[in-house]
Amino acid sequence: MNFERIKEKLNILADAAKYDVSCSSSGSKRANKNKGLGDSSGMGICHTYTEDGRCVSLLKILLTNHCIFDCAYCVTRKSNDVKRAAFKVQEVVNLTINFYRRNYIEGLFLSSGIFKNADYTMERLVLVAKKLRLEENFNGYIHLKSIPGASDELMREAGLYADRLSVNIEIPTEQGLKLLAPDKKREDFIKPMRKVKNEIIQYKSEKKLIKSTPIYAPAGQSTQMIIGATGETDAQIMYTSAYFYKEFQMKRVYYSGYIPISHDERLPSIGTDVPMLRENRLYQTDWLLRFYGFSIQELLNKEHPNLETDIDPKLSWALRNLQHFPVDVNYADRRLLARIPGVGMRSVDKIINARRYRKLGWEHLKAIGISMNRAQYFLVCASSQFETKDRTAAQLKSLIMGTSSSKWRGAYSSQLNLFESNANVTVS
Amino acid sequence: MIDQYIYDGTFEGFLTAVFEVYDRKPTRVKIVSERLVTVNFFDEEHTIYTDQAKSDRVWKGIEYRIGKKAGNLIYKAFLSEQSDREQVLLRIIKKGFKGENVTDNFADIDVLRLTNLVKIVGREKHRMDAFIRFRLTKDNVYFAEVEPDFDTLPLNAIHFKNRYADQKWLIYDRCRNYGIFYDLKTVNYVQLEISNDINSSLAAPFYFTHDEMHYQDLWKNYFKSTNIPSRKNMRLHLQHVPKRYWKYLSEKQP
């Protein structure tokens, strides 16, 4: 192998692939068989973290950064003057195997710029996965990007070798997409997504009858949106996200704060801060939807199209709905416990287990590890000391904020104004 | 006056000590590893000799009467090497034998401590699964050195055996001076003399294959290229990859 040339390609094609957020390597069920290489049946592992604090779990590269499209938000767009490179199929296979054997990675995340057409590109991605599985007996994790517009046959084959498939919907709204990616249509994203969804459903039903049914995309599919590039509201983002969770049984929707990369007047200018706080609040909302039993209408609606930046979305919901509180931790059901600000799902489990043996007081809750700073105003327990004052939401908020310190504190004042300016958007 | 039961620091030794506690019924007892023992004028010292039969009896009793899950937690907590582990585990075992719940009664202070010990050991085990970096030696063995905070290699063995079934590998704990070696069939505990210059870049070509250096170099390059400078967050970076682990991380080498 010519290591110098590989190094050059790797630098170009890893740099171009880094804007894909997903690095998950969990949720697959592919165990090591016949003394082969690799195993992805356990939990995901982050093998290292970059200096921006993101996990490195997969070798995340593009097959090529040649592209026929010209999407404004993308570094690999046709009109951008950057160095271009392309890996040979065998080169990607060798890199993956050798990195994997040294315990650097959990597997491969392969994406690509679109050269010639969708199917031509997709075919090559599938070929890499096929070689890894059949020639190298590789059982590590493979995440393939579905190329928008790829044919159903190729998507079917992709799922036989990959653990996860994903297409990025890129921009939360259709108008935004039209503005920034005139070559792309939402139907093109949806088509492979729908195929994968149907294949997964089919696999699950056939598996019940025939045990040897070949495994199909065991880690499901995911998608990603760029936020802060087109002035959309948090509600628009999260309603889109909720739709994809429901309609396509997505395992994950990722939110990627827009990183300014070009002087295009349709986009925030270079030097604009990456909206990391907003990203954080969106992920918190996503968690509330998936694990805490909240519905999207409760968190974001016509009256509240944007999330509050200075407090987390659960606390924000609680302050708007004080009639549900205080909750008695010794009697309330799981669903209600999960709604107390400062109590996470792990604490909910612990509370439910612990209260079978005795009534819980403040000292037990503290030892279990709930965040008292927020939780104390929203619950009662086996103790005579509890909040008796009837405070308003505003009073509670200032009390809680006065006693907490957030790493985002510096970001509030300036960002608040920025977000409130585009708040007048209707919600479907 | 307290009876000090001094054992050899092994799990079997600890279980033997537990056996002796039930056998001799001391009023006040402290089980101490011989490495951590301090001479105390008022305490009476008893040396406990590890006895496989006694240890097995206690282990079976734990699994049968307290449960397999509890046994698993007790073993993991023991690997934490924390100074209070023997006392906490003895109390847990006593409570368990009396029929109290010791796995999810989180209002009990010992159960919480047990959970906490299991958690820190589990986290360190997971870190080792992640941070171990193999280097291919000229003998065709994938070799890695580690210095885990706790004694986690027994827990890591299965993970690596399942994953690298078709390559020989050796993971060596430099703190505790033992390693686990997989010879394509089974994993065994080994003790070795490792020369001091193995990590010097000058001596590397002597021990490791030619391609090894290239792959380390590619990996370092990948690590740099995949970073997004405009999102730089060193605090988060250090939280995930604390400095004490950098010594053996290929991507962190100069």
XYZ file of C-alpha atoms in Angstrom:
682
model
C 0.000 0.000 0.000
C 1.210 3.497 -0.768
C 0.814 5.003 2.697
C 1.654 8.562 1.705
C -1.110 8.700 -0.904
C -3.584 7.008 1.455
C -2.748 9.556 4.127
C -3.469 12.425 1.771
C -6.812 10.919 0.734
C -7.724 10.125 4.312
C -7.126 13.723 5.363
C -9.332 15.113 2.599
C -12.113 12.575 2.890
C -12.275 12.475 6.687
C -12.334 16.255 6.812
C -15.273 16.305 4.393
C -17.201 13.618 6.288
C -16.957 15.150 9.745
C -20.155 17.185 9.476
C -22.228 14.033 9.742
C -23.133 13.900 13.406
C -24.123 10.293 13.892
C -21.391 8.170 15.356
C -23.574 5.661 17.075
C -22.371 2.080 17.055
C -24.984 0.570 19.335
C -28.264 -1.210 18.785
C -27.020 -3.829 16.367
C -27.239 -7.543 17.005
C -24.431 -8.819 14.838
C -22.377 -11.286 16.886
C -19.031 -12.779 15.964
C -19.472 -15.993 14.021
C -17.057 -18.734 12.848
C -14.145 -17.128 14.691
C -14.297 -14.127 12.424
C -13.294 -10.564 13.149
C -15.421 -8.224 15.189
C -18.596 -8.171 17.164
C -21.280 -5.519 17.327
C -23.780 -7.186 19.593
C -22.937 -5.197 22.699
C -23.273 -1.558 23.562
C -21.624 1.095 21.451
C -18.110 2.200 22.349
C -16.564 5.628 21.840
C -12.907 4.885 21.252
C -11.758 8.439 21.591
C -13.067 12.011 21.500
C -11.954 14.843 19.292
C -10.964 18.191 20.774
C -14.477 19.463 20.064
C -15.738 16.786 22.474
C -17.469 14.584 19.883
C -17.148 10.853 20.117
C -15.069 8.887 17.618
C -16.565 5.469 17.319
C -16.503 4.803 13.600
C -14.080 5.493 10.802
C -16.146 8.224 9.225
C -15.116 8.983 5.660
C -16.460 9.806 2.232
C -15.749 7.428 -0.612
C -15.230 10.533 -2.711
C -15.826 14.262 -2.399
C -16.485 14.701 -6.103
C -20.115 15.771 -6.330
C -22.541 16.750 -9.078
C -24.769 18.695 -6.677
C -24.390 22.257 -5.512
C -25.994 22.478 -2.073
C -25.125 25.768 -0.426
C -24.574 24.342 3.086
C -22.172 21.588 2.005
C -18.361 21.745 1.768
C -18.232 19.220 -1.045
C -20.605 21.195 -3.303
C -19.660 21.342 -6.974
C -18.855 25.070 -6.981
C -16.569 24.942 -3.938
C -12.871 25.152 -4.735
C -11.451 22.309 -2.624
C -9.053 19.441 -3.208
C -10.895 16.386 -4.507
C -10.024 12.752 -3.891
C -11.546 9.301 -4.147
C -10.816 6.044 -2.366
C -10.674 2.734 -4.156
C -13.051 0.166 -2.699
C -10.199 -2.059 -1.502
C -8.451 0.859 0.202
C -11.484 1.515 2.403
C -11.684 -2.185 3.243
C -8.011 -2.310 4.276
C -8.228 0.831 6.368
C -11.312 -0.399 8.183
C -9.862 -3.816 8.953
C -6.520 -2.496 10.126
C -8.044 0.217 12.308
C -10.490 -2.259 13.742
C -7.831 -4.834 14.590
C -5.959 -2.200 16.610
C -9.122 -1.356 18.552
C -9.257 2.203 17.156
C -12.842 1.932 15.919
C -16.105 0.039 16.159
C -16.601 -0.011 12.411
C -17.157 2.081 9.339
C -19.412 5.033 8.531
C -19.253 5.428 4.795
C -20.809 8.310 2.954
C -20.061 9.846 -0.392
C -20.381 12.769 -2.715
C -22.539 11.909 -5.691
C -20.605 11.170 -8.843
C -22.320 10.339 -12.148
C -25.674 9.429 -10.555
C -27.294 8.086 -7.421
C -27.196 4.395 -8.290
C -23.613 4.437 -9.538
C -22.545 5.904 -6.183
C -24.732 3.676 -4.053
C -23.453 0.587 -5.834
C -19.901 1.374 -4.740
C -20.906 1.975 -1.130
C -22.685 -1.360 -1.089
C -19.641 -3.040 -2.617
C -17.425 -1.903 0.285
C -19.867 -3.329 2.829
C -20.240 -6.542 0.859
C -16.486 -7.113 0.675
C -16.094 -6.463 4.392
C -18.803 -8.964 5.281
C -18.149 -11.714 2.760
C -14.419 -11.565 2.106
C -13.138 -10.404 5.497
C -15.787 -12.070 7.676
C -16.112 -8.700 9.410
C -18.810 -8.413 12.072
C -18.111 -4.866 13.212
C -20.558 -2.033 12.724
C -21.254 -0.620 9.266
C -23.252 2.542 8.741
C -23.948 3.340 5.095
C -25.364 6.553 3.778
C -28.297 6.029 1.461
C -27.807 8.190 -1.582
C -30.987 10.201 -2.326
C -32.728 8.658 -5.311
C -31.008 5.265 -5.070
C -33.031 2.380 -6.476
C -35.006 -0.036 -4.309
C -32.887 -3.028 -5.355
C -29.704 -1.365 -4.141
C -31.329 -0.292 -0.889
C -32.436 -3.857 -0.339
C -28.867 -5.096 -0.835
C -27.398 -2.324 1.331
C -29.505 -3.408 4.285
C -28.235 -6.965 4.046
C -24.660 -5.860 4.777
C -25.055 -2.637 6.759
C -26.165 -2.308 10.372
C -27.599 1.142 9.900
C -28.721 3.167 6.904
C -29.364 6.874 6.895
C -30.349 9.690 4.577
C -30.016 13.233 5.797
C -33.052 15.405 5.236
C -30.615 18.317 5.742
C -33.048 21.233 6.104
C -36.090 20.995 8.402
C -38.457 22.795 6.022
C -39.184 22.171 2.357
C -38.922 25.864 1.462
C -35.489 25.969 3.073
C -34.359 22.964 1.085
C -35.586 24.526 -2.155
C -33.617 27.667 -1.387
C -30.314 26.036 -0.452
C -30.275 22.789 -2.417
C -32.076 23.461 -5.691
C -30.906 20.121 -7.157
C -32.421 18.070 -4.354
C -36.021 17.134 -3.752
C -37.513 15.838 -0.538
C -39.065 12.866 -2.397
C -35.564 11.690 -3.244
C -34.704 11.476 0.450
C -37.983 9.833 1.325
C -37.777 7.094 -1.299
C -34.832 5.114 0.129
C -36.104 5.794 3.656
C -39.479 4.260 2.870
C -37.855 1.253 1.217
C -35.668 0.599 4.254
C -38.610 0.994 6.601
C -40.674 -1.504 4.626
C -37.785 -3.962 4.440
C -37.319 -3.775 8.210
C -41.021 -4.429 8.794
C -40.902 -7.331 6.361
C -37.770 -8.741 7.980
C -39.396 -8.661 11.391
C -42.503 -10.496 10.260
C -40.607 -13.102 8.211
C -38.168 -13.698 11.056
C -41.044 -14.961 13.173
C -41.774 -17.704 10.648
C -38.369 -18.492 9.187
C -35.464 -18.278 11.592
C -32.808 -18.140 8.872
C -34.151 -14.963 7.262
C -31.028 -12.864 6.521
C -30.691 -10.028 9.005
C -31.674 -6.613 7.599
C -30.297 -3.285 8.905
C -30.465 -4.396 12.574
C -29.622 -0.937 13.942
C -32.418 0.692 11.945
C -32.158 4.046 10.217
C -31.430 7.591 11.276
C -31.435 11.054 9.753
C -29.973 14.487 10.365
C -31.048 18.130 10.071
C -28.952 21.225 9.878
C -30.281 23.853 12.245
C -29.826 27.572 12.206
C -29.169 27.817 8.460
C -32.605 28.932 7.297
C -34.225 30.735 10.237
C -36.690 27.981 11.132
C -38.305 27.822 14.600
C -37.637 25.116 17.168
C -41.237 23.997 16.689
C -40.730 23.479 12.961
C -37.622 21.410 13.654
C -39.182 19.251 16.336
C -42.469 18.680 14.497
C -40.483 17.519 11.480
C -38.455 15.299 13.746
C -41.549 13.858 15.466
C -42.976 13.121 12.005
C -39.896 11.159 10.986
C -39.845 9.215 14.240
C -43.443 8.239 13.736
C -43.628 7.753 9.990
C -40.294 5.986 9.420
C -39.594 4.480 12.863
C -36.289 6.330 12.960
C -33.859 5.165 15.611
C -32.452 8.659 15.883
C -32.849 12.129 14.446
C -29.672 14.196 14.791
C -29.474 17.978 14.985
C -26.403 19.645 13.630
C -25.793 23.310 14.366
C -24.837 25.015 11.114
C -21.120 25.639 10.822
C -20.550 28.559 8.426
C -18.364 27.341 5.606
C -19.053 29.693 2.714
C -19.678 33.306 1.723
C -23.187 32.726 0.459
C -25.756 35.427 1.109
C -28.467 32.804 1.653
C -26.615 31.595 4.756
C -25.248 32.962 8.046
C -21.888 34.564 7.316
C -18.526 33.029 8.161
C -17.573 33.740 11.766
C -21.128 33.354 13.075
C -21.138 31.206 16.200
C -22.237 27.593 15.876
C -25.612 27.433 17.726
C -24.444 24.852 20.238
C -26.794 25.853 23.050
C -29.780 25.581 20.735
C -28.574 22.189 19.571
C -28.376 21.107 23.209
C -31.955 22.222 23.943
C -33.222 20.385 20.847
C -31.552 17.167 21.955
C -33.077 17.577 25.424
C -36.493 17.930 23.793
C -35.807 14.885 21.626
C -35.034 12.873 24.778
C -38.237 14.061 26.464
C -40.191 12.818 23.453
C -38.498 9.453 23.200
C -37.952 8.427 26.808
C -39.995 10.630 29.136
C -43.450 10.212 27.635
C -43.944 13.833 26.586
C -45.872 14.651 23.449
C -44.584 17.328 21.116
C -47.690 19.498 21.571
C -46.938 19.865 25.267
C -43.447 21.194 24.696
C -43.790 23.285 21.555
C -46.984 24.820 20.215
C -48.423 27.992 18.738
C -47.954 29.929 21.983
C -44.418 28.581 22.432
C -42.797 28.100 19.026
C -39.280 28.269 20.473
C -37.573 26.586 23.413
C -36.339 28.730 26.259
C -32.582 29.012 26.198
C -31.898 29.765 29.847
C -33.708 26.737 31.304
C -34.131 23.166 30.116
C -37.342 22.186 28.293
C -38.675 20.003 31.105
C -38.368 22.763 33.686
C -39.892 25.146 31.182
C -42.884 22.823 30.725
C -43.248 22.393 34.501
C -43.315 26.151 35.092
C -46.133 26.501 32.555
C -48.058 23.624 34.167
C -47.747 24.175 37.896
C -51.202 22.640 38.427
C -49.610 19.139 38.148
C -47.296 19.763 41.087
C -46.208 18.963 43.729
C -45.840 15.266 42.938
C -45.627 12.831 45.848
C -42.607 10.633 45.107
C -43.857 7.872 47.392
C -47.107 7.360 45.498
C -46.907 8.876 42.010
C -46.684 6.580 39.009
C -43.728 6.335 36.677
C -45.156 8.759 34.147
C -45.590 11.517 36.718
C -42.195 10.941 38.355
C -40.563 11.353 34.969
C -42.094 14.811 34.718
C -40.451 16.260 37.815
C -37.678 18.671 36.803
C -34.282 17.434 37.968
C -35.303 13.779 38.030
C -33.919 11.631 35.230
C -35.132 8.211 34.113
C -32.425 6.389 36.094
C -33.514 8.159 39.253
C -37.122 7.282 38.445
C -36.142 3.597 38.330
C -34.235 3.889 41.593
C -37.125 5.681 43.333
C -39.611 3.046 42.223
C -37.362 0.235 43.479
C -36.410 1.944 46.724
C -39.900 2.941 47.798
C -40.991 -0.688 47.941
C -38.826 -1.045 51.041
C -39.540 2.192 52.882
C -40.974 5.685 52.527
C -38.463 8.033 50.983
C -37.404 11.288 52.599
C -35.164 14.099 51.389
C -31.966 12.352 52.479
C -32.838 9.267 50.401
C -33.638 11.318 47.331
C -30.365 13.182 47.699
C -28.430 9.908 47.996
C -30.196 8.525 44.940
C -28.816 11.501 43.093
C -31.685 13.665 41.910
C -30.978 17.317 41.266
C -32.442 18.924 44.395
C -31.885 22.429 43.182
C -34.724 22.045 40.694
C -36.672 19.098 42.081
C -37.332 20.458 45.588
C -40.058 22.861 44.449
C -41.971 20.196 42.526
C -42.246 17.259 44.897
C -43.228 16.159 48.379
C -41.823 13.161 50.232
C -41.903 11.524 53.654
C -40.881 14.635 55.523
C -42.628 17.449 57.302
C -40.327 19.959 55.672
C -41.534 20.860 52.233
C -42.282 23.968 50.275
C -45.449 25.512 51.628
C -45.228 28.840 49.874
C -47.357 29.261 46.799
C -44.923 30.782 44.359
C -45.541 31.942 40.834
C -43.681 30.498 37.875
C -41.552 33.602 37.548
C -40.547 33.477 41.211
C -39.629 29.803 40.933
C -37.579 30.408 37.837
C -35.527 33.156 39.421
C -35.063 31.083 42.584
C -33.770 28.103 40.605
C -31.575 30.142 38.313
C -30.161 32.037 41.276
C -28.865 28.829 42.841
C -27.600 27.103 39.718
C -24.612 27.632 37.545
C -24.678 26.621 33.912
C -21.843 26.231 31.471
C -24.052 28.099 29.020
C -24.493 31.125 31.270
C -22.355 33.376 29.103
C -24.517 32.568 26.105
C -27.938 33.605 27.416
C -28.076 37.330 27.127
C -26.987 37.696 23.525
C -28.747 34.608 22.208
C -32.094 35.386 23.774
C -32.593 38.415 21.574
C -31.379 36.620 18.520
C -34.008 33.906 18.835
C -36.938 36.058 19.791
C -36.627 38.026 16.590
C -37.867 35.178 14.404
C -40.599 33.866 16.658
C -43.641 34.688 14.541
C -43.962 31.494 12.555
C -47.073 29.348 12.585
C -47.062 25.724 13.534
C -48.897 23.063 11.584
C -11.039 -4.328 70.492
C -11.403 -5.268 66.849
C -10.358 -8.533 65.225
C -8.422 -7.852 62.036
C -8.714 -10.635 59.456
C -5.774 -10.210 57.125
C -6.073 -11.917 53.738
C -3.990 -11.997 50.540
C -6.037 -9.489 48.523
C -7.615 -12.026 46.174
C -11.353 -12.519 45.795
C -11.011 -16.135 46.975
C -9.088 -14.882 49.995
C -11.850 -12.433 50.794
C -14.508 -15.139 50.548
C -12.416 -17.350 52.841
C -12.339 -14.486 55.345
C -16.122 -14.230 55.110
C -16.283 -17.952 55.837
C -14.141 -17.451 58.938
C -16.386 -14.613 60.115
C -19.346 -16.979 60.069
C -17.307 -19.767 61.597
C -15.630 -17.903 64.465
C -18.352 -15.287 65.051
C -16.165 -12.407 66.237
C -18.045 -9.530 67.863
C -16.242 -6.794 65.953
C -14.298 -7.646 62.844
C -12.451 -5.898 60.033
C -11.305 -7.731 56.908
C -8.103 -6.171 55.563
C -5.939 -6.917 52.554
C -2.310 -7.624 53.527
C -1.169 -4.779 51.296
C -3.167 -2.197 53.236
C -2.805 -3.499 56.765
C -1.734 -1.072 59.457
C -0.484 -2.287 62.814
C -2.788 -1.166 65.558
C -1.894 -1.764 69.175
C -5.468 -2.385 70.277
C -6.477 -4.734 67.466
C -5.907 -8.437 67.348
C -4.558 -9.716 64.052
C -5.484 -13.031 62.450
C -3.975 -14.209 59.174
C -6.492 -15.834 56.853
C -5.070 -18.460 54.504
C -6.949 -18.639 51.228
C -8.835 -21.906 51.063
C -10.508 -22.790 47.780
C -13.065 -25.112 49.382
C -14.227 -22.491 51.896
C -14.270 -19.824 49.244
C -16.371 -21.999 46.940
C -18.841 -22.680 49.715
C -19.353 -18.998 50.397
C -19.635 -18.205 46.677
C -22.233 -20.935 46.160
C -24.117 -19.709 49.204
C -24.168 -16.156 47.812
C -25.374 -17.272 44.392
C -27.966 -19.619 45.808
C -29.340 -17.606 48.715
C -28.810 -13.994 47.659
C -28.927 -14.534 43.929
C -26.704 -14.627 40.846
C -27.251 -10.934 40.223
C -26.065 -10.022 43.714
C -23.052 -12.310 43.310
C -22.119 -10.526 40.126
C -22.403 -7.111 41.806
C -20.310 -8.260 44.765
C -17.535 -9.531 42.489
C -17.472 -6.319 40.441
C -17.481 -4.129 43.551
C -14.567 -6.158 44.910
C -12.490 -5.309 41.812
C -12.798 -1.615 42.751
C -9.954 -2.011 45.293
C -11.468 0.805 47.381
C -10.423 0.785 51.024
C -13.968 0.294 52.311
C -14.850 -2.541 49.934
C -14.380 -5.463 52.372
C -16.480 -3.844 55.083
C -19.276 -2.835 52.704
C -19.344 -6.246 51.047
C -19.330 -8.084 54.369
C -22.336 -6.060 55.517
C -24.043 -6.672 52.179
C -23.427 -10.422 52.410
C -24.726 -10.504 56.010
C -27.851 -8.587 55.011
C -28.331 -10.825 52.003
C -28.081 -14.007 54.056
C -30.660 -12.570 56.465
C -33.016 -12.255 53.502
C -32.852 -8.494 53.008
C -32.829 -7.135 49.473
C -29.331 -5.989 48.516
C -29.728 -5.191 44.828
C -32.377 -2.506 44.588
C -33.203 -1.212 48.026
C -31.704 2.179 47.212
C -32.776 3.656 50.528
C -30.073 1.500 52.196
C -26.690 3.181 52.443
C -24.713 -0.033 51.830
C -26.762 -0.903 48.773
C -26.105 2.567 47.382
C -22.376 2.200 48.040
C -22.407 -1.229 46.379
C -24.189 0.253 43.359
C -21.687 3.064 43.277
C -18.669 0.719 43.416
C -20.153 -1.395 40.628
C -20.732 1.751 38.621
C -17.161 3.035 38.859
C -15.747 -0.389 38.039
C -18.145 -0.740 35.112
C -17.146 2.678 33.819
C -13.444 1.852 34.035
C -14.031 -1.491 32.310
C -15.868 0.297 29.523
C -13.033 2.822 29.253
C -10.539 -0.006 28.854
C -12.716 -1.553 26.119
C -12.447 1.810 24.400
C -8.919 3.027 25.142
C -6.911 -0.123 24.616
C -4.680 0.378 21.560
C -3.146 -2.705 20.035
C 0.204 -2.635 18.257
C 1.149 -5.519 15.996
C 4.431 -7.091 17.088
C 6.809 -8.985 14.857
C 5.622 -12.184 16.578
C 2.190 -11.467 15.108
C 0.616 -10.671 18.475
C -1.546 -7.585 18.947
C -0.085 -6.078 22.094
C -1.496 -3.394 24.402
C -0.485 -1.896 27.731
C -2.891 -0.341 30.217
C -2.941 1.228 33.650
C -6.569 1.051 34.743
C -7.727 2.753 37.949
C -9.255 -0.526 39.110
C -8.553 -4.174 38.450
C -10.765 -4.519 35.383
C -8.920 -6.966 33.098
C -10.908 -10.023 34.304
C -14.021 -8.203 33.074
C -12.458 -7.100 29.784
C -11.380 -10.601 28.799
C -14.737 -11.782 27.428
C -15.288 -8.613 25.438
C -11.968 -8.913 23.626
C -12.285 -12.652 23.154
C -15.619 -12.213 21.375
C -14.337 -9.378 19.281
C -10.888 -10.506 18.166
C -11.490 -14.208 17.752
C -9.104 -14.529 14.798
C -6.027 -12.704 16.067
C -3.634 -13.353 18.949
C -3.654 -10.572 21.484
C -2.124 -9.633 24.802
C -3.309 -6.915 27.159
C -0.925 -6.105 29.991
C -1.789 -4.258 33.195
C 1.375 -2.296 34.082
C 0.081 -1.327 37.542
C -0.828 -4.795 38.727
C 1.828 -6.556 36.691
C -0.232 -9.230 34.988
C -1.845 -9.604 31.613
C -4.437 -11.538 29.663
C -3.304 -13.438 26.589
C -5.490 -14.961 23.887
C -3.877 -17.723 21.822
C -6.767 -18.172 19.336
C -8.396 -20.672 21.700
C -8.579 -19.478 25.292
C -7.711 -16.449 27.381
C -5.069 -17.011 30.058
C -3.500 -14.894 32.773
C 0.184 -14.266 32.197
C 3.061 -12.474 33.919
C 5.907 -11.067 31.837
C 9.031 -8.996 31.934
C 8.453 -6.086 29.586
C 11.537 -4.158 28.564
C 11.470 -0.467 29.331
C 12.311 0.744 25.831
C 9.225 -0.802 24.221
C 7.503 2.574 24.096
C 10.447 4.542 22.761
C 10.090 5.452 19.123
C 13.716 4.511 18.447
C 13.249 0.925 19.547
C 9.812 0.527 17.985
C 11.026 -0.916 14.620
C 12.758 -3.627 16.616
C 9.546 -4.840 18.268
C 6.762 -3.901 15.883
C 5.970 -4.565 12.227
C 6.800 -2.062 9.531
C 3.135 -1.329 8.724
C 2.374 -0.752 12.394
C 4.051 2.678 12.367
C 2.133 3.629 9.228
C -1.229 2.692 10.690
C -0.510 4.646 13.858
C 0.363 7.588 11.686
C -2.834 7.234 9.626
C -4.881 7.029 12.804
C -3.265 10.186 14.203
C -4.045 11.958 10.961
C -7.609 10.767 10.992
C -8.001 11.979 14.576
C -6.861 15.463 13.513
C -8.915 15.647 10.313
C -12.159 14.654 11.931
C -12.024 17.483 14.481
C -14.124 20.618 13.889
C -12.038 23.569 15.168
C -14.979 26.010 15.303
C -16.666 23.755 17.873
C -13.574 23.327 20.024
C -14.469 22.323 23.584
C -11.430 21.181 25.558
C -13.373 20.885 28.801
C -15.648 18.299 27.255
C -12.695 16.620 25.573
C -10.877 16.207 28.892
C -14.011 15.019 30.624
C -14.278 12.162 28.135
C -10.564 11.418 27.746
C -8.890 12.312 31.066
C -5.173 13.001 30.793
C -4.129 9.924 32.775
C -5.151 7.738 29.833
C -3.169 9.617 27.185
C 0.034 7.710 27.854
C -1.096 4.684 25.851
C -3.412 6.334 23.296
C -1.828 6.232 19.839
C -3.657 9.362 18.695
C -2.294 11.344 21.647
C 1.371 10.512 20.984
C 3.577 13.314 19.658
